[in-house]
């Protein structure tokens, strides 16, 4: 009831089922739908495999193609959220955004290939081309800027803002904040660091509980704990150390 289908095999599985309020435009859109309702699919194979999913919006070739019972998802762009099966309330805007997500929930990915490799992670926000690209099961993180958080894999509750912030290392650490181009660019297992400034702590990988503020501050630091560096170029020759407090330039 109240369905509109336009295109070869669009809504093909609809006959005799109880779905209502669907709109499918394009070949094979909503072609196996059974009880799912209030979905909108536009583009070849958009929402192709949806059966009982509801209130999804898919615009673009293969957008939300494999969705079955997922609800409240929005995928806009070629293959956006293409592999989602049962994840709910995700927003993916851009080619291949959240492409690999299967059961991930409550994510927002805006930009071509944003959060492309996320599978089951939840409650993440990534804005920018390839931001949050490598995340798999990570949750609660925010990345803003091209390649921001690009290499975060399983680390949770990280914040990376700026071009390539937290973008170079394979990051498994949690609760880091990196703001500025290339800030915290080599972090791996480091955790609970606050890094602000262009190239700040750019080479640090395993450090923890550090506060580093200023362009190039702590630029040579590879590991260390409980350090405070404040100011332009502060500690830019310091490679290791714990509980250091450095002020000025």
Tab-separated table of C-alpha atoms in Angstrom:
chain	number	residue	atom	x	y	z
A	1	UNK	CA	0.000	0.000	0.000
A	2	UNK	CA	1.222	3.449	-0.866
A	3	UNK	CA	4.340	2.142	-2.620
A	4	UNK	CA	5.914	3.638	-5.738
A	5	UNK	CA	8.340	1.603	-7.838
A	6	UNK	CA	9.940	2.677	-11.117
A	7	UNK	CA	12.544	0.569	-12.902
A	8	UNK	CA	13.306	-2.996	-13.907
A	9	UNK	CA	12.596	-5.366	-10.965
A	10	UNK	CA	12.111	-2.447	-8.573
A	11	UNK	CA	9.917	-3.691	-5.718
A	12	UNK	CA	9.876	-7.094	-7.408
A	13	UNK	CA	9.362	-9.008	-4.156
A	14	UNK	CA	6.519	-6.775	-3.058
A	15	UNK	CA	3.508	-8.729	-4.257
A	16	UNK	CA	1.543	-10.304	-1.422
A	17	UNK	CA	3.685	-8.742	1.318
A	18	UNK	CA	2.665	-6.185	3.899
A	19	UNK	CA	5.168	-3.398	3.307
A	20	UNK	CA	3.903	0.158	2.903
A	21	UNK	CA	5.158	3.620	2.016
A	22	UNK	CA	8.225	2.623	0.019
A	23	UNK	CA	9.648	4.534	-2.930
A	24	UNK	CA	12.042	2.767	-5.275
A	25	UNK	CA	13.443	4.372	-8.415
A	26	UNK	CA	15.999	2.450	-10.448
A	27	UNK	CA	16.700	-1.108	-11.554
A	28	UNK	CA	16.439	-3.722	-8.747
A	29	UNK	CA	15.750	-1.152	-6.047
A	30	UNK	CA	13.997	-2.840	-3.094
A	31	UNK	CA	13.691	-5.931	-5.248
A	32	UNK	CA	13.202	-8.402	-2.349
A	33	UNK	CA	11.304	-6.260	0.144
A	34	UNK	CA	8.798	-8.132	2.329
A	35	UNK	CA	7.574	-6.166	5.345
A	36	UNK	CA	9.928	-3.193	5.302
A	37	UNK	CA	8.233	0.162	5.019
A	38	UNK	CA	8.871	3.877	4.536
A	39	UNK	CA	12.122	3.328	2.652
A	40	UNK	CA	13.436	5.466	-0.198
A	41	UNK	CA	15.861	3.989	-2.716
A	42	UNK	CA	17.140	5.836	-5.782
A	43	UNK	CA	19.789	4.345	-8.036
A	44	UNK	CA	20.774	0.959	-9.442
A	45	UNK	CA	20.685	-1.736	-6.704
A	46	UNK	CA	20.021	0.787	-3.942
A	47	UNK	CA	18.438	-1.091	-0.999
A	48	UNK	CA	18.434	-4.139	-3.267
A	49	UNK	CA	18.440	-6.749	-0.463
A	50	UNK	CA	16.269	-4.979	2.085
A	51	UNK	CA	13.545	-7.266	3.405
A	52	UNK	CA	12.111	-5.924	6.659
A	53	UNK	CA	14.236	-2.819	7.179
A	54	UNK	CA	12.369	0.437	7.657
A	55	UNK	CA	12.895	4.172	7.253
A	56	UNK	CA	16.106	3.918	5.249
A	57	UNK	CA	17.176	6.383	2.569
A	58	UNK	CA	19.616	5.248	-0.120
A	59	UNK	CA	20.635	7.450	-3.033
A	60	UNK	CA	23.294	6.254	-5.455
A	61	UNK	CA	24.393	3.042	-7.155
A	62	UNK	CA	24.657	0.212	-4.589
A	63	UNK	CA	23.883	2.537	-1.692
A	64	UNK	CA	22.735	0.337	1.233
A	65	UNK	CA	22.695	-2.536	-1.243
A	66	UNK	CA	23.073	-5.364	1.300
A	67	UNK	CA	20.840	-3.851	3.953
A	68	UNK	CA	18.323	-6.400	5.192
A	69	UNK	CA	16.796	-5.421	8.517
A	70	UNK	CA	18.726	-2.223	9.218
A	71	UNK	CA	16.576	0.754	10.157
A	72	UNK	CA	16.883	4.516	10.004
A	73	UNK	CA	20.026	4.588	7.859
A	74	UNK	CA	20.908	7.238	5.283
A	75	UNK	CA	23.388	6.410	2.533
A	76	UNK	CA	24.065	8.993	-0.165
A	77	UNK	CA	26.756	8.302	-2.747
A	78	UNK	CA	27.968	5.382	-4.811
A	79	UNK	CA	28.272	2.329	-2.526
A	80	UNK	CA	27.670	4.346	0.625
A	81	UNK	CA	26.848	1.883	3.427
A	82	UNK	CA	26.778	-0.780	0.724
A	83	UNK	CA	27.571	-3.715	3.045
A	84	UNK	CA	25.307	-2.766	5.921
A	85	UNK	CA	23.066	-5.658	6.921
A	86	UNK	CA	21.439	-4.791	10.239
A	87	UNK	CA	23.143	-1.629	11.467
A	88	UNK	CA	20.834	1.185	12.521
A	89	UNK	CA	20.765	4.970	12.367
A	90	UNK	CA	23.975	5.480	10.419
A	91	UNK	CA	24.539	8.436	8.102
A	92	UNK	CA	27.000	8.038	5.242
A	93	UNK	CA	27.423	10.790	2.657
A	94	UNK	CA	30.057	10.336	-0.029
A	95	UNK	CA	31.384	7.635	-2.312
A	96	UNK	CA	32.257	4.493	-0.308
A	97	UNK	CA	31.497	6.196	3.002
A	98	UNK	CA	31.018	3.484	5.664
A	99	UNK	CA	31.379	1.006	2.813
A	100	UNK	CA	32.443	-1.993	4.948
A	101	UNK	CA	30.065	-1.432	7.858
A	102	UNK	CA	27.851	-4.451	8.508
A	103	UNK	CA	26.292	-4.122	11.968
A	104	UNK	CA	27.710	-0.731	12.941
A	105	UNK	CA	25.299	1.701	14.602
A	106	UNK	CA	24.912	5.438	15.165
A	107	UNK	CA	27.822	6.582	13.001
A	108	UNK	CA	28.090	9.736	10.892
A	109	UNK	CA	30.555	9.677	7.994
A	110	UNK	CA	30.702	12.590	5.567
A	111	UNK	CA	33.232	12.630	2.747
A	112	UNK	CA	34.411	10.235	0.065
A	113	UNK	CA	35.620	7.025	1.764
A	114	UNK	CA	35.056	8.424	5.246
A	115	UNK	CA	35.177	5.528	7.738
A	116	UNK	CA	35.456	3.154	4.793
A	117	UNK	CA	36.768	0.134	6.748
A	118	UNK	CA	34.552	0.414	9.824
A	119	UNK	CA	32.758	-2.876	10.416
A	120	UNK	CA	31.021	-2.862	13.811
A	121	UNK	CA	32.127	0.413	15.393
A	122	UNK	CA	29.470	2.691	16.812
A	123	UNK	CA	28.823	6.303	17.746
A	124	UNK	CA	31.659	7.768	15.656
A	125	UNK	CA	31.653	11.005	13.654
A	126	UNK	CA	34.039	11.526	10.739
A	127	UNK	CA	33.922	14.537	8.434
A	128	UNK	CA	36.392	14.886	5.581
A	129	UNK	CA	37.792	12.825	2.739
A	130	UNK	CA	39.083	9.484	4.113
A	131	UNK	CA	38.632	10.637	7.691
A	132	UNK	CA	38.475	7.687	10.067
A	133	UNK	CA	39.298	5.504	7.070
A	134	UNK	CA	40.968	2.518	8.792
A	135	UNK	CA	38.747	2.177	11.834
A	136	UNK	CA	37.226	-1.271	12.295
A	137	UNK	CA	35.637	-1.686	15.731
A	138	UNK	CA	36.436	1.754	17.147
A	139	UNK	CA	33.702	3.673	18.968
A	140	UNK	CA	32.951	7.118	20.328
A	141	UNK	CA	35.536	8.979	18.239
A	142	UNK	CA	35.387	12.284	16.335
A	143	UNK	CA	37.547	13.084	13.305
A	144	UNK	CA	37.323	16.290	11.290
A	145	UNK	CA	39.572	17.068	8.316
A	146	UNK	CA	40.999	15.241	5.335
A	147	UNK	CA	42.707	12.043	6.571
A	148	UNK	CA	41.977	12.970	10.186
A	149	UNK	CA	42.083	9.755	12.199
A	150	UNK	CA	42.953	7.901	9.008
A	151	UNK	CA	44.934	5.151	10.760
A	152	UNK	CA	42.888	4.705	13.937
A	153	UNK	CA	41.881	1.043	13.935
A	154	UNK	CA	40.477	-0.063	17.296
A	155	UNK	CA	41.188	2.964	19.478
A	156	UNK	CA	38.116	4.412	21.176
A	157	UNK	CA	37.000	7.904	22.152
A	158	UNK	CA	39.743	9.674	20.225
A	159	UNK	CA	39.388	13.181	18.801
A	160	UNK	CA	41.416	14.259	15.778
A	161	UNK	CA	40.820	17.643	14.163
A	162	UNK	CA	42.941	18.939	11.298
A	163	UNK	CA	44.534	17.669	8.114
A	164	UNK	CA	46.183	14.314	8.900
A	165	UNK	CA	45.703	14.739	12.641
A	166	UNK	CA	46.201	11.257	14.092
A	167	UNK	CA	46.527	10.125	10.506
A	168	UNK	CA	49.818	8.220	10.214
A	169	UNK	CA	50.192	5.582	12.929
A	170	UNK	CA	48.147	2.445	13.484
A	171	UNK	CA	46.273	3.725	16.499
A	172	UNK	CA	44.899	1.328	19.094
A	173	UNK	CA	45.143	3.731	22.024
A	174	UNK	CA	42.120	5.385	23.599
A	175	UNK	CA	41.044	8.870	24.646
A	176	UNK	CA	43.625	10.940	22.774
A	177	UNK	CA	42.971	14.497	21.578
A	178	UNK	CA	44.972	15.852	18.640
A	179	UNK	CA	44.165	19.226	17.109
A	180	UNK	CA	46.189	20.725	14.273
A	181	UNK	CA	47.645	19.545	10.990
A	182	UNK	CA	49.721	16.387	11.565
A	183	UNK	CA	49.260	16.614	15.323
A	184	UNK	CA	49.826	13.201	16.906
A	185	UNK	CA	50.456	11.849	13.447
A	186	UNK	CA	52.430	8.763	14.575
A	187	UNK	CA	50.431	7.691	17.614
A	188	UNK	CA	49.970	3.949	17.989
A	189	UNK	CA	49.187	2.584	21.458
A	190	UNK	CA	49.511	5.946	23.204
A	191	UNK	CA	46.561	6.961	25.319
A	192	UNK	CA	45.036	9.970	27.048
A	193	UNK	CA	47.324	12.498	25.403
A	194	UNK	CA	46.306	16.088	24.678
A	195	UNK	CA	48.139	17.448	21.651
A	196	UNK	CA	47.406	20.860	20.155
A	197	UNK	CA	49.348	22.588	17.384
A	198	UNK	CA	50.662	21.959	13.890
A	199	UNK	CA	53.151	19.062	13.970
A	200	UNK	CA	52.839	18.838	17.757
A	201	UNK	CA	54.044	15.428	19.004
A	202	UNK	CA	54.225	14.428	15.373
A	203	UNK	CA	56.533	11.445	15.979
A	204	UNK	CA	55.189	10.215	19.324
A	205	UNK	CA	53.835	6.682	19.194
A	206	UNK	CA	53.547	5.065	22.639
A	207	UNK	CA	53.444	8.082	24.941
A	208	UNK	CA	50.658	8.470	27.467
A	209	UNK	CA	49.131	11.144	29.700
A	210	UNK	CA	51.068	13.957	28.020
A	211	UNK	CA	49.928	17.546	27.454
A	212	UNK	CA	51.691	19.119	24.488
A	213	UNK	CA	50.553	22.498	23.195
A	214	UNK	CA	52.206	24.660	20.532
A	215	UNK	CA	53.289	24.337	16.914
A	216	UNK	CA	56.115	21.781	16.709
A	217	UNK	CA	56.020	21.252	20.475
A	218	UNK	CA	57.358	17.824	21.388
A	219	UNK	CA	58.010	17.223	17.712
A	220	UNK	CA	60.853	14.727	18.369
A	221	UNK	CA	59.219	12.951	21.300
A	222	UNK	CA	58.699	9.246	20.586
A	223	UNK	CA	57.535	8.036	23.989
A	224	UNK	CA	57.142	9.351	27.492
A	225	UNK	CA	54.544	9.855	30.177
A	226	UNK	CA	53.106	12.682	32.237
A	227	UNK	CA	54.995	15.396	30.337
A	228	UNK	CA	53.856	18.991	29.864
A	229	UNK	CA	55.252	20.990	26.930
A	230	UNK	CA	53.822	24.478	26.371
A	231	UNK	CA	54.893	26.868	23.626
A	232	UNK	CA	56.166	27.059	20.064
A	233	UNK	CA	58.905	24.460	19.422
A	234	UNK	CA	59.046	23.541	23.100
A	235	UNK	CA	60.920	20.261	23.605
A	236	UNK	CA	61.373	19.849	19.856
A	237	UNK	CA	64.683	18.011	20.451
A	238	UNK	CA	63.485	15.872	23.368
A	239	UNK	CA	63.032	12.269	22.262
A	240	UNK	CA	62.124	10.507	25.516
A	241	UNK	CA	61.391	11.429	29.106
A	242	UNK	CA	58.829	11.255	31.849
A	243	UNK	CA	57.302	13.936	34.067
A	244	UNK	CA	59.062	16.797	32.270
A	245	UNK	CA	57.646	20.336	32.342
A	246	UNK	CA	58.955	22.625	29.599
A	247	UNK	CA	57.731	26.149	28.935
A	248	UNK	CA	58.573	28.685	26.236
A	249	UNK	CA	60.308	28.223	22.903
